[in-house]
CSV table of N, CA and C and ligand atoms in Angstrom, one decimal:
chain,number,residue,atom,x,y,z
A,1383,MET,N,0.9,-1.2,0.0
A,1383,MET,CA,0.0,0.0,0.0
A,1383,MET,C,0.9,1.2,0.0
A,1384,LYS,N,0.7,2.1,-1.0
A,1384,LYS,CA,1.5,3.4,-1.1
A,1384,LYS,C,0.5,4.5,-0.9
A,1385,VAL,N,0.8,5.4,0.0
A,1385,VAL,CA,-0.2,6.5,0.4
A,1385,VAL,C,0.6,7.8,0.3
A,1386,LEU,N,-0.1,8.7,-0.4
A,1386,LEU,CA,0.4,10.1,-0.5
A,1386,LEU,C,-0.4,11.1,0.2
A,1387,PHE,N,0.2,12.0,0.9
A,1387,PHE,CA,-0.6,13.1,1.6
A,1387,PHE,C,-0.3,14.4,0.8
A,1388,VAL,N,-1.3,15.1,0.6
A,1388,VAL,CA,-1.2,16.4,-0.2
A,1388,VAL,C,-1.8,17.6,0.6
A,1389,CYS,N,-1.0,18.7,0.7
A,1389,CYS,CA,-1.5,19.9,1.2
A,1389,CYS,C,-1.1,21.0,0.3
A,1390,LEU,N,-1.1,22.3,0.6
A,1390,LEU,CA,-0.8,23.4,-0.3
A,1390,LEU,C,0.8,23.6,-0.5
A,1391,GLY,N,1.5,23.7,0.7
A,1391,GLY,CA,2.9,24.0,0.6
A,1391,GLY,C,3.8,22.8,0.8
A,1392,ASN,N,3.3,21.7,1.3
A,1392,ASN,CA,4.1,20.5,1.7
A,1392,ASN,C,5.2,20.9,2.7
A,1393,ILE,N,4.9,21.9,3.6
A,1393,ILE,CA,5.9,22.2,4.7
A,1393,ILE,C,5.2,22.1,6.0
A,1394,CYS,N,3.9,22.0,6.1
A,1394,CYS,CA,3.2,21.9,7.4
A,1394,CYS,C,2.4,20.7,7.5
A,1395,ARG,N,1.2,20.6,7.0
A,1395,ARG,CA,0.3,19.5,7.2
A,1395,ARG,C,0.7,18.2,6.7
A,1396,SER,N,1.0,18.1,5.4
A,1396,SER,CA,1.3,16.9,4.8
A,1396,SER,C,2.6,16.2,5.3
A,1397,PRO,N,3.7,17.0,5.6
A,1397,PRO,CA,4.9,16.3,6.1
A,1397,PRO,C,4.6,15.7,7.4
A,1398,LEU,N,3.8,16.4,8.3
A,1398,LEU,CA,3.4,15.9,9.6
A,1398,LEU,C,2.6,14.6,9.4
A,1399,ALA,N,1.7,14.6,8.5
A,1399,ALA,CA,0.9,13.4,8.2
A,1399,ALA,C,1.8,12.2,7.8
A,1400,GLU,N,2.7,12.5,6.9
A,1400,GLU,CA,3.7,11.5,6.5
A,1400,GLU,C,4.5,10.9,7.8
A,1401,GLY,N,4.9,11.8,8.6
A,1401,GLY,CA,5.8,11.4,9.7
A,1401,GLY,C,4.9,10.7,10.7
A,1402,VAL,N,3.7,11.1,11.0
A,1402,VAL,CA,2.8,10.4,12.0
A,1402,VAL,C,2.5,9.0,11.5
A,1403,PHE,N,2.0,8.9,10.3
A,1403,PHE,CA,1.6,7.6,9.7
A,1403,PHE,C,2.8,6.6,9.6
A,1404,ARG,N,3.9,7.2,9.2
A,1404,ARG,CA,5.1,6.3,9.1
A,1404,ARG,C,5.5,5.8,10.5
A,1405,HIS,N,5.5,6.6,11.4
A,1405,HIS,CA,5.9,6.3,12.8
A,1405,HIS,C,4.9,5.1,13.4
A,1406,LYS,N,3.6,5.3,13.2
A,1406,LYS,CA,2.7,4.3,13.6
A,1406,LYS,C,2.8,3.0,12.9
A,1407,ALA,N,3.0,3.1,11.6
A,1407,ALA,CA,3.2,1.9,10.7
A,1407,ALA,C,4.4,1.1,11.2
A,1408,GLU,N,5.5,1.8,11.6
A,1408,GLU,CA,6.7,1.1,12.0
A,1408,GLU,C,6.4,0.5,13.4
A,1409,GLU,N,5.7,1.1,14.2
A,1409,GLU,CA,5.4,0.6,15.5
A,1409,GLU,C,4.6,-0.8,15.4
A,1410,ILE,N,3.6,-0.7,14.5
A,1410,ILE,CA,2.7,-1.9,14.3
A,1410,ILE,C,3.4,-2.9,13.4
A,1411,GLY,N,4.4,-2.5,12.7
A,1411,GLY,CA,5.1,-3.5,11.8
A,1411,GLY,C,4.5,-3.7,10.4
A,1412,LEU,N,3.8,-2.6,10.0
A,1412,LEU,CA,3.1,-2.7,8.6
A,1412,LEU,C,4.1,-2.1,7.6
A,1413,GLU,N,4.2,-2.8,6.5
A,1413,GLU,CA,5.2,-2.2,5.5
A,1413,GLU,C,4.4,-1.3,4.5
A,1414,TYR,N,3.8,-0.3,4.9
A,1414,TYR,CA,3.2,0.7,4.1
A,1414,TYR,C,4.3,1.7,3.7
A,1415,GLU,N,4.0,2.3,2.6
A,1415,GLU,CA,4.9,3.4,2.1
A,1415,GLU,C,4.2,4.7,2.1
A,1416,PHE,N,4.8,5.8,2.6
A,1416,PHE,CA,4.1,7.1,2.8
A,1416,PHE,C,5.1,8.2,2.1
A,1417,ASP,N,4.4,9.1,1.5
A,1417,ASP,CA,5.1,10.2,1.0
A,1417,ASP,C,4.1,11.5,1.1
A,1418,SER,N,4.7,12.6,0.8
A,1418,SER,CA,3.8,13.8,0.8
A,1418,SER,C,4.3,14.8,-0.3
A,1419,ALA,N,3.3,15.7,-0.6
A,1419,ALA,CA,3.6,16.7,-1.7
A,1419,ALA,C,2.6,17.9,-1.5
A,1420,GLY,N,3.0,19.0,-2.2
A,1420,GLY,CA,2.1,20.2,-2.1
A,1420,GLY,C,1.6,20.5,-3.5
A,1421,THR,N,0.4,21.0,-3.5
A,1421,THR,CA,-0.1,21.4,-4.9
A,1421,THR,C,0.7,22.6,-5.4
A,1422,GLY,N,1.2,23.4,-4.5
A,1422,GLY,CA,2.1,24.6,-4.9
A,1422,GLY,C,3.5,24.2,-4.8
A,1423,GLY,N,4.4,24.8,-5.7
A,1423,GLY,CA,5.8,24.4,-5.7
A,1423,GLY,C,6.7,25.5,-5.1
A,1424,TRP,N,6.1,26.5,-4.4
A,1424,TRP,CA,7.0,27.6,-3.9
A,1424,TRP,C,8.0,27.2,-2.9
A,1425,HIS,N,7.7,26.1,-2.1
A,1425,HIS,CA,8.6,25.6,-1.1
A,1425,HIS,C,9.4,24.4,-1.4
A,1426,ALA,N,9.3,24.1,-2.7
A,1426,ALA,CA,10.1,22.8,-3.1
A,1426,ALA,C,11.5,22.9,-2.7
A,1427,GLY,N,12.0,21.7,-2.1
A,1427,GLY,CA,13.3,21.6,-1.7
A,1427,GLY,C,13.5,22.0,-0.2
A,1428,GLU,N,12.5,22.6,0.4
A,1428,GLU,CA,12.7,23.1,1.8
A,1428,GLU,C,12.3,22.0,2.8
A,1429,GLU,N,12.9,22.1,4.0
A,1429,GLU,CA,12.5,21.2,5.0
A,1429,GLU,C,11.2,21.7,5.6
A,1430,PRO,N,10.5,20.9,6.4
A,1430,PRO,CA,9.2,21.3,7.0
A,1430,PRO,C,9.4,22.6,7.8
A,1431,ASP,N,8.4,23.4,7.9
A,1431,ASP,CA,8.3,24.6,8.7
A,1431,ASP,C,8.8,24.3,10.1
A,1432,GLN,N,9.7,25.2,10.6
A,1432,GLN,CA,10.3,24.9,11.9
A,1432,GLN,C,9.3,24.6,13.1
A,1433,ARG,N,8.2,25.4,12.9
A,1433,ARG,CA,7.1,25.2,14.0
A,1433,ARG,C,6.6,23.8,13.9
A,1434,MET,N,6.4,23.3,12.7
A,1434,MET,CA,5.9,21.9,12.5
A,1434,MET,C,6.9,20.8,13.0
A,1435,GLN,N,8.2,21.1,12.7
A,1435,GLN,CA,9.2,20.2,13.1
A,1435,GLN,C,9.2,20.1,14.6
A,1436,GLU,N,9.1,21.2,15.3
A,1436,GLU,CA,9.2,21.3,16.8
A,1436,GLU,C,7.9,20.6,17.4
A,1437,THR,N,6.8,20.8,16.7
A,1437,THR,CA,5.6,20.1,17.2
A,1437,THR,C,5.7,18.6,17.1
A,1438,ALA,N,6.2,18.2,16.0
A,1438,ALA,CA,6.3,16.7,15.8
A,1438,ALA,C,7.3,16.1,16.8
A,1439,LEU,N,8.4,16.9,17.0
A,1439,LEU,CA,9.4,16.3,18.0
A,1439,LEU,C,8.9,16.2,19.4
A,1440,LYS,N,7.9,17.1,19.8
A,1440,LYS,CA,7.3,17.0,21.1
A,1440,LYS,C,6.6,15.7,21.3
A,1441,TYR,N,6.2,15.0,20.2
A,1441,TYR,CA,5.5,13.8,20.2
A,1441,TYR,C,6.4,12.6,19.7
A,1442,GLY,N,7.7,12.9,19.7
A,1442,GLY,CA,8.7,11.9,19.3
A,1442,GLY,C,8.8,11.6,17.9
A,1443,ILE,N,8.4,12.5,17.1
A,1443,ILE,CA,8.5,12.2,15.6
A,1443,ILE,C,9.4,13.2,14.9
A,1444,ASP,N,10.4,12.7,14.3
A,1444,ASP,CA,11.4,13.5,13.6
A,1444,ASP,C,11.1,13.7,12.1
A,1445,ILE,N,10.7,14.8,11.7
A,1445,ILE,CA,10.4,15.0,10.3
A,1445,ILE,C,11.4,16.0,9.6
A,1446,SER,N,12.6,16.1,10.2
A,1446,SER,CA,13.6,17.0,9.7
A,1446,SER,C,14.2,16.6,8.4
A,1447,ASP,N,14.2,15.3,8.1
A,1447,ASP,CA,14.8,14.9,6.8
A,1447,ASP,C,13.9,15.0,5.6
A,1448,LEU,N,12.6,15.4,5.8
A,1448,LEU,CA,11.7,15.5,4.7
A,1448,LEU,C,12.0,16.8,3.9
A,1449,ARG,N,11.7,16.7,2.6
A,1449,ARG,CA,11.9,17.9,1.7
A,1449,ARG,C,10.7,18.1,0.9
A,1450,ALA,N,10.3,19.3,0.8
A,1450,ALA,CA,9.0,19.6,0.0
A,1450,ALA,C,9.2,19.4,-1.5
A,1451,ARG,N,8.1,18.9,-2.1
A,1451,ARG,CA,8.1,18.8,-3.5
A,1451,ARG,C,6.7,19.0,-4.0
A,1452,GLN,N,6.5,19.3,-5.3
A,1452,GLN,CA,5.2,19.6,-5.8
A,1452,GLN,C,4.5,18.3,-6.3
A,1453,PHE,N,3.2,18.3,-6.1
A,1453,PHE,CA,2.4,17.2,-6.6
A,1453,PHE,C,2.5,17.1,-8.1
A,1454,SER,N,2.6,15.9,-8.7
A,1454,SER,CA,2.7,15.8,-10.1
A,1454,SER,C,1.6,14.8,-10.6
A,1455,ASP,N,1.1,14.9,-11.8
A,1455,ASP,CA,0.2,13.9,-12.3
A,1455,ASP,C,0.6,12.5,-12.2
A,1456,GLU,N,1.9,12.3,-12.3
A,1456,GLU,CA,2.5,11.0,-12.3
A,1456,GLU,C,2.3,10.3,-10.9
A,1457,ASP,N,2.0,11.1,-9.9
A,1457,ASP,CA,1.8,10.6,-8.5
A,1457,ASP,C,0.5,9.7,-8.6
A,1458,PHE,N,-0.4,9.9,-9.5
A,1458,PHE,CA,-1.6,9.0,-9.6
A,1458,PHE,C,-1.2,7.6,-10.0
A,1459,ASP,N,0.0,7.5,-10.7
A,1459,ASP,CA,0.5,6.1,-11.0
A,1459,ASP,C,1.2,5.4,-9.9
A,1460,GLN,N,1.8,6.3,-9.1
A,1460,GLN,CA,2.7,5.8,-8.0
A,1460,GLN,C,2.0,5.3,-6.8
A,1461,PHE,N,0.8,6.0,-6.5
A,1461,PHE,CA,0.2,5.8,-5.2
A,1461,PHE,C,-1.2,5.1,-5.3
A,1462,ASP,N,-1.5,4.4,-4.3
A,1462,ASP,CA,-2.8,3.7,-4.3
A,1462,ASP,C,-3.9,4.6,-3.7
A,1463,LYS,N,-3.4,5.5,-2.7
A,1463,LYS,CA,-4.4,6.4,-2.1
A,1463,LYS,C,-3.8,7.8,-2.0
A,1464,ILE,N,-4.6,8.8,-2.2
A,1464,ILE,CA,-4.1,10.2,-2.2
A,1464,ILE,C,-5.0,10.9,-1.2
A,1465,PHE,N,-4.4,11.2,0.0
A,1465,PHE,CA,-5.2,11.9,1.0
A,1465,PHE,C,-4.9,13.4,0.9
A,1466,VAL,N,-6.0,14.2,0.8
A,1466,VAL,CA,-5.8,15.7,0.7
A,1466,VAL,C,-6.3,16.3,2.0
A,1467,MET,N,-5.8,17.5,2.4
A,1467,MET,CA,-6.2,18.1,3.7
A,1467,MET,C,-7.4,19.0,3.6
A,1468,ASP,N,-7.7,19.6,2.5
A,1468,ASP,CA,-8.9,20.5,2.4
A,1468,ASP,C,-9.4,20.5,1.0
A,1469,GLU,N,-10.5,21.2,0.8
A,1469,GLU,CA,-11.2,21.2,-0.5
A,1469,GLU,C,-10.4,21.8,-1.6
A,1470,SER,N,-9.6,22.8,-1.2
A,1470,SER,CA,-8.7,23.4,-2.3
A,1470,SER,C,-7.7,22.4,-2.8
A,1471,ASN,N,-7.1,21.7,-1.9
A,1471,ASN,CA,-6.1,20.6,-2.3
A,1471,ASN,C,-6.9,19.6,-3.2
A,1472,GLN,N,-8.1,19.3,-2.7
A,1472,GLN,CA,-8.9,18.3,-3.4
A,1472,GLN,C,-9.2,18.7,-4.9
A,1473,SER,N,-9.6,19.9,-5.1
A,1473,SER,CA,-10.0,20.3,-6.5
A,1473,SER,C,-8.7,20.5,-7.3
A,1474,ASN,N,-7.6,20.9,-6.7
A,1474,ASN,CA,-6.3,21.0,-7.4
A,1474,ASN,C,-5.8,19.7,-7.9
A,1475,VAL,N,-6.0,18.7,-7.0
A,1475,VAL,CA,-5.5,17.3,-7.3
A,1475,VAL,C,-6.4,16.7,-8.4
A,1476,LEU,N,-7.7,16.8,-8.1
A,1476,LEU,CA,-8.6,16.2,-9.1
A,1476,LEU,C,-8.5,16.8,-10.5
A,1477,ALA,N,-8.1,18.0,-10.5
A,1477,ALA,CA,-7.9,18.7,-11.9
A,1477,ALA,C,-6.9,18.0,-12.7
A,1478,GLN,N,-6.0,17.3,-12.0
A,1478,GLN,CA,-4.8,16.6,-12.7
A,1478,GLN,C,-5.1,15.2,-12.9
A,1479,ALA,N,-6.3,14.7,-12.5
A,1479,ALA,CA,-6.6,13.2,-12.7
A,1479,ALA,C,-6.8,13.0,-14.2
A,1480,LYS,N,-6.3,11.7,-14.6
A,1480,LYS,CA,-6.5,11.4,-16.0
A,1480,LYS,C,-7.6,10.4,-16.3
A,1481,SER,N,-8.2,9.9,-15.2
A,1481,SER,CA,-9.2,8.9,-15.4
A,1481,SER,C,-10.0,8.8,-14.1
A,1482,SER,N,-11.1,8.0,-14.2
A,1482,SER,CA,-11.9,7.8,-13.0
A,1482,SER,C,-11.2,7.0,-11.9
A,1483,ASP,N,-10.3,6.2,-12.4
A,1483,ASP,CA,-9.5,5.4,-11.4
A,1483,ASP,C,-8.6,6.4,-10.6
A,1484,ASP,N,-8.0,7.3,-11.3
A,1484,ASP,CA,-7.2,8.4,-10.6
A,1484,ASP,C,-8.2,9.1,-9.6
A,1485,GLU,N,-9.3,9.5,-10.1
A,1485,GLU,CA,-10.2,10.3,-9.2
A,1485,GLU,C,-10.6,9.5,-7.9
A,1486,ALA,N,-10.7,8.2,-8.1
A,1486,ALA,CA,-11.2,7.4,-7.0
A,1486,ALA,C,-10.1,7.2,-5.9
A,1487,LYS,N,-8.9,7.6,-6.2
A,1487,LYS,CA,-7.8,7.5,-5.2
A,1487,LYS,C,-7.8,8.7,-4.3
A,1488,VAL,N,-8.5,9.8,-4.6
A,1488,VAL,CA,-8.4,11.1,-3.9
A,1488,VAL,C,-9.5,11.1,-2.8
A,1489,GLU,N,-9.1,11.4,-1.6
A,1489,GLU,CA,-10.1,11.5,-0.5
A,1489,GLU,C,-9.7,12.5,0.5
A,1490,LEU,N,-10.6,13.3,1.1
A,1490,LEU,CA,-10.3,14.2,2.2
A,1490,LEU,C,-9.8,13.3,3.4
A,1491,LEU,N,-8.7,13.6,3.9
A,1491,LEU,CA,-8.1,12.7,5.0
A,1491,LEU,C,-9.0,12.5,6.1
A,1492,LEU,N,-9.7,13.6,6.5
A,1492,LEU,CA,-10.5,13.5,7.8
A,1492,LEU,C,-11.8,12.7,7.6
A,1493,ASN,N,-12.1,12.3,6.3
A,1493,ASN,CA,-13.2,11.4,6.2
A,1493,ASN,C,-12.9,10.0,6.7
A,1494,THR,N,-11.6,9.8,6.9
A,1494,THR,CA,-11.2,8.5,7.6
A,1494,THR,C,-11.7,8.5,9.1
A,1495,LEU,N,-11.7,9.7,9.7
A,1495,LEU,CA,-12.1,9.8,11.1
A,1495,LEU,C,-13.6,10.1,11.2
A,1496,HIS,N,-14.1,10.9,10.3
A,1496,HIS,CA,-15.5,11.3,10.3
A,1496,HIS,C,-16.1,11.1,8.9
A,1497,PRO,N,-16.5,9.9,8.6
A,1497,PRO,CA,-16.9,9.5,7.3
A,1497,PRO,C,-18.1,10.4,6.8
A,1498,GLY,N,-17.9,10.9,5.6
A,1498,GLY,CA,-18.9,11.6,4.9
A,1498,GLY,C,-19.1,13.1,5.3
A,1499,GLU,N,-18.3,13.5,6.4
A,1499,GLU,CA,-18.5,14.9,6.9
A,1499,GLU,C,-17.7,15.9,6.2
A,1500,ASP,N,-16.8,15.5,5.3
A,1500,ASP,CA,-15.9,16.4,4.5
A,1500,ASP,C,-15.3,17.5,5.4
A,1501,MET,N,-14.8,17.1,6.5
A,1501,MET,CA,-14.1,18.1,7.4
A,1501,MET,C,-12.6,18.3,6.9
A,1502,VAL,N,-12.1,19.4,7.2
A,1502,VAL,CA,-10.7,19.7,6.7
A,1502,VAL,C,-9.7,19.8,7.8
A,1503,VAL,N,-8.4,19.6,7.4
A,1503,VAL,CA,-7.3,19.8,8.3
A,1503,VAL,C,-6.9,21.3,8.1
A,1504,PRO,N,-7.1,22.2,9.1
A,1504,PRO,CA,-6.9,23.6,8.8
A,1504,PRO,C,-5.5,24.0,8.7
A,1505,ASP,N,-5.2,24.9,7.8
A,1505,ASP,CA,-3.9,25.3,7.4
A,1505,ASP,C,-3.3,26.1,8.7
A,1506,PRO,N,-2.2,25.7,9.3
A,1506,PRO,CA,-1.7,26.4,10.5
A,1506,PRO,C,-0.7,27.5,10.2
A,1507,TYR,N,-0.4,27.7,8.9
A,1507,TYR,CA,0.8,28.4,8.5
A,1507,TYR,C,0.8,29.8,9.0
A,1508,PHE,N,-0.4,30.5,8.9
A,1508,PHE,CA,-0.5,31.9,9.3
A,1508,PHE,C,-1.0,32.1,10.8
A,1509,GLY,N,-1.2,31.1,11.5
A,1509,GLY,CA,-1.6,31.1,12.9
A,1509,GLY,C,-0.6,30.9,13.9
A,1510,GLY,N,-1.0,30.6,15.2
A,1510,GLY,CA,-0.1,30.4,16.3
A,1510,GLY,C,0.1,28.9,16.6
A,1511,GLN,N,0.8,28.7,17.7
A,1511,GLN,CA,1.2,27.3,18.0
A,1511,GLN,C,0.0,26.4,18.2
A,1512,ARG,N,-1.0,27.0,18.7
A,1512,ARG,CA,-2.2,26.1,19.0
A,1512,ARG,C,-2.7,25.4,17.7
A,1513,GLY,N,-2.6,26.1,16.6
A,1513,GLY,CA,-3.0,25.5,15.3
A,1513,GLY,C,-2.1,24.3,14.9
A,1514,PHE,N,-0.8,24.4,15.2
A,1514,PHE,CA,0.1,23.2,14.9
A,1514,PHE,C,-0.3,22.1,15.8
A,1515,ASP,N,-0.5,22.3,17.1
A,1515,ASP,CA,-0.9,21.2,18.0
A,1515,ASP,C,-2.2,20.6,17.6
A,1516,HIS,N,-3.2,21.5,17.2
A,1516,HIS,CA,-4.5,21.0,16.7
A,1516,HIS,C,-4.3,20.0,15.5
A,1517,VAL,N,-3.4,20.4,14.6
A,1517,VAL,CA,-3.2,19.6,13.4
A,1517,VAL,C,-2.6,18.3,13.8
A,1518,TYR,N,-1.6,18.3,14.8
A,1518,TYR,CA,-1.1,17.0,15.2
A,1518,TYR,C,-2.2,16.1,15.8
A,1519,GLU,N,-3.0,16.7,16.6
A,1519,GLU,CA,-4.1,15.9,17.2
A,1519,GLU,C,-5.0,15.3,16.2
A,1520,LEU,N,-5.4,16.1,15.2
A,1520,LEU,CA,-6.3,15.5,14.2
A,1520,LEU,C,-5.6,14.4,13.4
A,1521,LEU,N,-4.3,14.6,13.1
A,1521,LEU,CA,-3.6,13.5,12.3
A,1521,LEU,C,-3.3,12.4,13.1
A,1522,ASN,N,-3.0,12.5,14.4
A,1522,ASN,CA,-2.7,11.4,15.3
A,1522,ASN,C,-4.0,10.5,15.4
A,1523,ASP,N,-5.2,11.1,15.6
A,1523,ASP,CA,-6.4,10.5,15.7
A,1523,ASP,C,-6.8,9.7,14.5
A,1524,THR,N,-6.5,10.4,13.3
A,1524,THR,CA,-6.9,9.8,12.0
A,1524,THR,C,-5.9,8.6,11.7
A,1525,ALA,N,-4.7,8.8,12.1
A,1525,ALA,CA,-3.8,7.6,11.8
A,1525,ALA,C,-4.2,6.4,12.6
A,1526,ASP,N,-4.6,6.6,13.9
A,1526,ASP,CA,-5.1,5.6,14.7
A,1526,ASP,C,-6.3,4.8,14.1
A,1527,ARG,N,-7.2,5.6,13.6
A,1527,ARG,CA,-8.4,5.0,12.9
A,1527,ARG,C,-8.0,4.3,11.7
A,1528,PHE,N,-7.1,4.9,10.8
A,1528,PHE,CA,-6.7,4.3,9.6
A,1528,PHE,C,-6.1,2.9,9.9
A,1529,PHE,N,-5.3,2.8,10.9
A,1529,PHE,CA,-4.6,1.5,11.1
A,1529,PHE,C,-5.5,0.5,11.8
A,1530,GLU,N,-6.5,1.0,12.6
A,1530,GLU,CA,-7.6,0.1,13.0
A,1530,GLU,C,-8.3,-0.6,11.9
A,1531,GLN,N,-8.6,0.3,10.9
A,1531,GLN,CA,-9.4,-0.2,9.8
A,1531,GLN,C,-8.5,-1.1,8.9
A,1532,SER,N,-7.2,-1.0,9.0
A,1532,SER,CA,-6.3,-1.8,8.1
A,1532,SER,C,-6.1,-3.2,8.7
A,1533,LYS,N,-6.5,-3.5,9.9
A,1533,LYS,CA,-6.3,-4.7,10.5
A,1533,LYS,C,-7.0,-5.9,9.8
B,88,4NP,P1,0.8,23.5,4.3
B,88,4NP,O1,0.9,25.0,4.8
B,88,4NP,O2,-0.1,23.6,3.0
B,88,4NP,O3,0.1,22.8,5.4
B,88,4NP,O4,2.2,23.1,4.0
B,88,4NP,C1,1.3,26.1,4.1
B,88,4NP,C2,2.6,26.4,3.9
B,88,4NP,C3,2.9,27.5,3.1
B,88,4NP,C4,1.9,28.4,2.6
B,88,4NP,C5,0.7,28.1,2.9
B,88,4NP,C6,0.3,27.0,3.6
B,88,4NP,N1,2.4,29.5,1.9
B,88,4NP,O5,1.5,30.3,1.6
B,88,4NP,O6,3.5,29.7,1.7
């Protein structure tokens, strides 16, 4: 199973999702592969936002080695599942889909935790520390649910 997480910049939400899911998969012993990307390319090559790195470390997760990259339509061929953080990511990713199979891979991440509610992982970039902790809590709960369902 290969899972891609997509947000806008690939420096806050999606790298944390990648780190949290990878950490839990390793604990459980599941050989899933995780990656992340941003619909925008402005931060390509950069490490995750310092505030997100520090938030992750508080919970024992090191995301310092991740580097941002832009989502590409070839990602549809590489991944089984593409989790997006909000509706803007969703429409940008869907605009690059080449087939209904591609479209079927795309899902709002929080629908894993709250099926059918189309809730979003809020962008913490322009806010304070509380927003980063909130993103961690959402992603941590979602990862727990995701792996419960994978059993
Ligand atoms: P992300 O957050 O999409 O969670 O990585 C953002 C990072 C950068 C910007 C916006 C959102 N930006 O405007 O540069």
